Amino acid sequence: MSETDAGRLASLVSRARSRAARPDADADRIRRLLAEEGDQIKANTRHFNAERYDRIDEIGAERHERYRTRAREIKADAIERLPELIDRVRESVADNGGTVYIADDAADAREYVAEVSEGADAERVVKSKSMTTEEIDLNEGLEARGLDIWETDLGEFVIQVAEESPSHIVGPSLHKSREEITDLFEAQFDPEESLDSAQALTEFAREYLGERIEAADVGITGANFVLADSGSIALVTNEGNARKCASVPDTHVAVAGVEKIIPSIEELHPFAELIARSATGQAIPQYLSLLSPPVDTPAVDFDSPDEPGFGGSDAERDFHLVLVDNGRTEMREDDDLRETLYCIRCGACANSCANFQSVGGHAFGGETYTGGIATGWEAGVEGLDAAAEFNDLCTGCSRCVNACPVKIDIPWINTVVRDRINRGKDPGLEDVLVDGLVPDAEEPGTPLRKRFFGNFETVAKVGSATAPVSNTIASLTPVRRALDAGLGIDVRRELPAFQRETLVEWAEGRATVDDPERRVVLYPDVYTNYVQPERGKAAVRTLEALGCAVTVPDVGGSGRAPLSQGMIATARDKAERLAADLGDHLDAGRDVVVVEPSALAMVRREYEKLLPAATYERLDDASYEVFEYVYGLLENGAAPDALTAGDGDGVAYHSHCQQRTLGLESHTVAVLEELGYDVLTSDVECCGMAGSFGYKSEYYELSVDVGESLADQFEDTDRTVVASGTSCTDQIEALLATEARHPIRLVAP
Ligand code: SF4
């Protein structure tokens, strides 16, 4: 290599390194938050998540699903009719004696609220919890005008005193323990008595804030829902402070995003059923207040507490509803971000997210919003740069999809935003190099590391064709260091070992069942074909034992790898190619059976976004997860004694996150139990590996932290450990130093 070549290579590596999107600052921040806030966030979010499951069980999944379906219909309709509903709200609030102001952006909203406050000669303002006022930095705006602002929601009050930002959209101080809050309050307020219990803290806050509410000139609330036909606002709280803020001061300002409007009280019911159950796992919220401000009751005179009606001050009541746009109109016109506006801000997507459970909203969040849906909100109201700060923390595990009460496809929003972030980068020298090497459909500028992981199929093809040499080279320390430096692949992770003989090669020319019951295509996904062909072989043997003729065609990847990196154009190409290749088999009457759950989830969920409707539906109808198919065969009369029986053997089983979102965990358990295995299942949402996520240097500790929850459940077991996903088996083997196999290998003859 000449000196010039060496110089160019060094420059390339250095640029690649800086473009590899693995700033050490991110790694340090995540490490710090795991240590400082992780335990508390974990305890609280998991508690909410577990309670959510329990409350849904109480009313039954079917009823819960009916509410979700209806709630989504209502939001979709309301966003569609938004201009008309805004006009209706203007009229109804005016009829009630109030004023509606549409604020174009945050500055406009702040200015209006400041003018209203100054018009009321206000000195003190009290607020109830409102994410929209966080979004527009209302407190800072009013403080700059000399106003004294007090948060009256206990969680917000804690955050205000601590001068921190919220870590969760429902529980802003969720990252703080009771002991930390005691220390904070005692240092700040120097109370006469110790605040060393939750009750003492609550009583202190109630008295302290009560005095401020009594003396307030303006009360500011949010609005969970705005009812267009009556001009009423619905406030959902657990503390009742919002009602006080709305009704004690003479002037009430409600600040809400324009998307909070629903047509009438008729449409409120499903949300009333869903919101607390989804948020904190309560059957109903402590307070659901319906106000049609300005309220009728006379303003309170606290100087005459003994007189009827507290003296009945005759001060005029004033009400302003500030509807904030701040990017929402553009979101409404954006086919991919539009669903974000259906969000009712319950936080279930955060509580059900394994990464969020470990690290919380100070890492998994932007300027204002936290958790899964935060990417959509931050991209919409702040811009892509704000979303880029944390977008990669979504692994696409999809556990939030079933948790969301309005069925927002949160992983898709995260993927679309990731794609847009990729496209916003300037092309570099390495793009020229990569463009010649990889067959993807991305534009120059997509970060090198994303293209590496997104083109894993090409890497696997080359790795397999040159195995075992490729595996030996990849394990050399200088190579691992170079991969870490250039691509941010953590040296502590064992790399996948490629197999020289692929599943397709093994199956080529293999005799199959004569006169079969059914004809099957076993889809050789990238991991099964190149890395774990043994589970593919086991699937073939199992299906043949149950009377199926099995074909393993030489077809391409599902597109999961590029999609996970936000490379939508490449994923769409792969989806189209696979649909065309499998189309011939569908024409021949074959069913498609898939071993890797993340590949099946592509076909069942993401292909709906990537393919024409008829193509998607045909493939979706004909595709099955391997145990789902085996279960169906057994239910339809296939003989279980053709498979390997368990004879009471203990099995510890972890199903893949995307498999559970598709509702397919139960088939594996049912088949194993029918065959005589004693099955213990894990209840963690995700293994934490999630494809490439666990390999990335800045996320290694987070990935391990998430995985340890799974490892803890199986740690002391003498059962055989099985897991459905490649990532899951890799993570379990790394953390437990025990073999973890796909369950099909247990039951195959
Ligand atoms: S996206 Fe869904 S789950 Fe997440 S906060 Fe919004 S409504 Fe709740």
mmCIF file of N, CA and C in Angstrom, residues 510-522 539-553 585 588-593 629 633:
data_model
loop_
_atom_site.group_PDB
_atom_site.id
_atom_site.type_symbol
_atom_site.label_atom_id
_atom_site.label_comp_id
_atom_site.label_asym_id
_atom_site.label_seq_id
_atom_site.Cartn_x
_atom_site.Cartn_y
_atom_site.Cartn_z
ATOM 1 N N ARG A 510 -32.862 -33.010 -2.163
ATOM 2 C CA ARG A 510 -33.251 -33.927 -1.091
ATOM 3 C C ARG A 510 -34.628 -34.518 -1.401
ATOM 4 N N ALA A 511 -34.757 -35.825 -1.216
ATOM 5 C CA ALA A 511 -36.058 -36.466 -1.480
ATOM 6 C C ALA A 511 -37.036 -36.032 -0.396
ATOM 7 N N THR A 512 -38.257 -35.783 -0.767
ATOM 8 C CA THR A 512 -39.234 -35.393 0.260
ATOM 9 C C THR A 512 -40.404 -36.374 0.238
ATOM 10 N N VAL A 513 -41.468 -36.030 0.968
ATOM 11 C CA VAL A 513 -42.586 -36.955 1.192
ATOM 12 C C VAL A 513 -43.378 -37.204 -0.097
ATOM 13 N N ASP A 514 -43.650 -38.470 -0.365
ATOM 14 C CA ASP A 514 -44.537 -38.790 -1.483
ATOM 15 C C ASP A 514 -45.979 -38.632 -1.012
ATOM 16 N N ASP A 515 -46.838 -38.320 -1.930
ATOM 17 C CA ASP A 515 -48.264 -38.219 -1.633
ATOM 18 C C ASP A 515 -48.528 -37.424 -0.339
ATOM 19 N N PRO A 516 -48.037 -36.194 -0.281
ATOM 20 C CA PRO A 516 -48.104 -35.426 0.984
ATOM 21 C C PRO A 516 -49.512 -34.948 1.333
ATOM 22 N N GLU A 517 -49.691 -34.695 2.652
ATOM 23 C CA GLU A 517 -50.933 -34.067 3.133
ATOM 24 C C GLU A 517 -50.981 -32.607 2.677
ATOM 25 N N ARG A 518 -49.829 -31.943 2.805
ATOM 26 C CA ARG A 518 -49.742 -30.532 2.381
ATOM 27 C C ARG A 518 -48.370 -30.279 1.770
ATOM 28 N N ARG A 519 -48.324 -29.223 0.951
ATOM 29 C CA ARG A 519 -47.048 -28.821 0.352
ATOM 30 C C ARG A 519 -46.601 -27.502 0.995
ATOM 31 N N VAL A 520 -45.318 -27.463 1.339
ATOM 32 C CA VAL A 520 -44.820 -26.348 2.143
ATOM 33 C C VAL A 520 -43.535 -25.773 1.543
ATOM 34 N N VAL A 521 -43.426 -24.447 1.602
ATOM 35 C CA VAL A 521 -42.143 -23.794 1.364
ATOM 36 C C VAL A 521 -41.585 -23.426 2.726
ATOM 37 N N LEU A 522 -40.440 -23.972 3.088
ATOM 38 C CA LEU A 522 -39.804 -23.494 4.316
ATOM 39 C C LEU A 522 -38.938 -22.308 3.906
ATOM 40 N N ALA A 539 -36.794 -28.024 11.284
ATOM 41 C CA ALA A 539 -38.141 -27.668 10.829
ATOM 42 C C ALA A 539 -38.548 -28.541 9.644
ATOM 43 N N VAL A 540 -37.617 -28.769 8.736
ATOM 44 C CA VAL A 540 -37.923 -29.616 7.574
ATOM 45 C C VAL A 540 -38.284 -31.029 8.050
ATOM 46 N N ARG A 541 -37.471 -31.582 8.927
ATOM 47 C CA ARG A 541 -37.738 -32.959 9.409
ATOM 48 C C ARG A 541 -39.086 -33.044 10.125
ATOM 49 N N THR A 542 -39.385 -31.996 10.908
ATOM 50 C CA THR A 542 -40.651 -31.979 11.656
ATOM 51 C C THR A 542 -41.844 -31.968 10.700
ATOM 52 N N LEU A 543 -41.763 -31.095 9.713
ATOM 53 C CA LEU A 543 -42.881 -30.970 8.770
ATOM 54 C C LEU A 543 -43.039 -32.243 7.951
ATOM 55 N N GLU A 544 -41.930 -32.816 7.561
ATOM 56 C CA GLU A 544 -42.014 -34.067 6.786
ATOM 57 C C GLU A 544 -42.609 -35.195 7.643
ATOM 58 N N ALA A 545 -42.215 -35.230 8.910
ATOM 59 C CA ALA A 545 -42.753 -36.277 9.798
ATOM 60 C C ALA A 545 -44.264 -36.146 9.947
ATOM 61 N N LEU A 546 -44.758 -34.936 9.745
ATOM 62 C CA LEU A 546 -46.204 -34.707 9.866
ATOM 63 C C LEU A 546 -46.902 -34.760 8.506
ATOM 64 N N GLY A 547 -46.183 -35.263 7.504
ATOM 65 C CA GLY A 547 -46.817 -35.539 6.216
ATOM 66 C C GLY A 547 -46.759 -34.424 5.192
ATOM 67 N N CYS A 548 -45.836 -33.484 5.355
ATOM 68 C CA CYS A 548 -45.746 -32.371 4.399
ATOM 69 C C CYS A 548 -44.577 -32.588 3.436
ATOM 70 N N ALA A 549 -44.780 -32.212 2.187
ATOM 71 C CA ALA A 549 -43.676 -32.156 1.231
ATOM 72 C C ALA A 549 -43.049 -30.772 1.357
ATOM 73 N N VAL A 550 -41.746 -30.740 1.625
ATOM 74 C CA VAL A 550 -41.108 -29.451 1.951
ATOM 75 C C VAL A 550 -40.099 -29.054 0.882
ATOM 76 N N THR A 551 -40.217 -27.806 0.441
ATOM 77 C CA THR A 551 -39.264 -27.220 -0.495
ATOM 78 C C THR A 551 -38.539 -26.081 0.218
ATOM 79 N N VAL A 552 -37.228 -26.006 0.028
ATOM 80 C CA VAL A 552 -36.473 -24.868 0.590
ATOM 81 C C VAL A 552 -35.881 -24.097 -0.590
ATOM 82 N N PRO A 553 -36.556 -23.085 -1.073
ATOM 83 C CA PRO A 553 -36.116 -22.410 -2.290
ATOM 84 C C PRO A 553 -34.987 -21.419 -2.030
ATOM 85 N N HIS A 585 -44.548 -20.211 -5.777
ATOM 86 C CA HIS A 585 -44.863 -21.323 -4.857
ATOM 87 C C HIS A 585 -46.315 -21.254 -4.386
ATOM 88 N N ALA A 588 -48.420 -22.693 -6.845
ATOM 89 C CA ALA A 588 -48.353 -24.161 -6.843
ATOM 90 C C ALA A 588 -49.055 -24.758 -5.617
ATOM 91 N N GLY A 589 -49.730 -23.917 -4.848
ATOM 92 C CA GLY A 589 -50.523 -24.408 -3.714
ATOM 93 C C GLY A 589 -49.709 -24.682 -2.464
ATOM 94 N N ARG A 590 -48.535 -24.078 -2.348
ATOM 95 C CA ARG A 590 -47.711 -24.316 -1.157
ATOM 96 C C ARG A 590 -47.983 -23.263 -0.080
ATOM 97 N N ASP A 591 -47.911 -23.689 1.177
ATOM 98 C CA ASP A 591 -47.959 -22.761 2.299
ATOM 99 C C ASP A 591 -46.531 -22.312 2.600
ATOM 100 N N VAL A 592 -46.389 -21.100 3.151
ATOM 101 C CA VAL A 592 -45.050 -20.602 3.499
ATOM 102 C C VAL A 592 -44.873 -20.730 5.011
ATOM 103 N N VAL A 593 -43.844 -21.459 5.427
ATOM 104 C CA VAL A 593 -43.569 -21.631 6.857
ATOM 105 C C VAL A 593 -42.254 -20.933 7.181
ATOM 106 N N TYR A 629 -47.841 -23.540 12.473
ATOM 107 C CA TYR A 629 -48.183 -24.515 11.430
ATOM 108 C C TYR A 629 -48.251 -25.930 12.004
ATOM 109 N N LEU A 633 -51.353 -28.536 12.072
ATOM 110 C CA LEU A 633 -51.298 -29.913 11.551
ATOM 111 C C LEU A 633 -51.785 -30.895 12.609
#
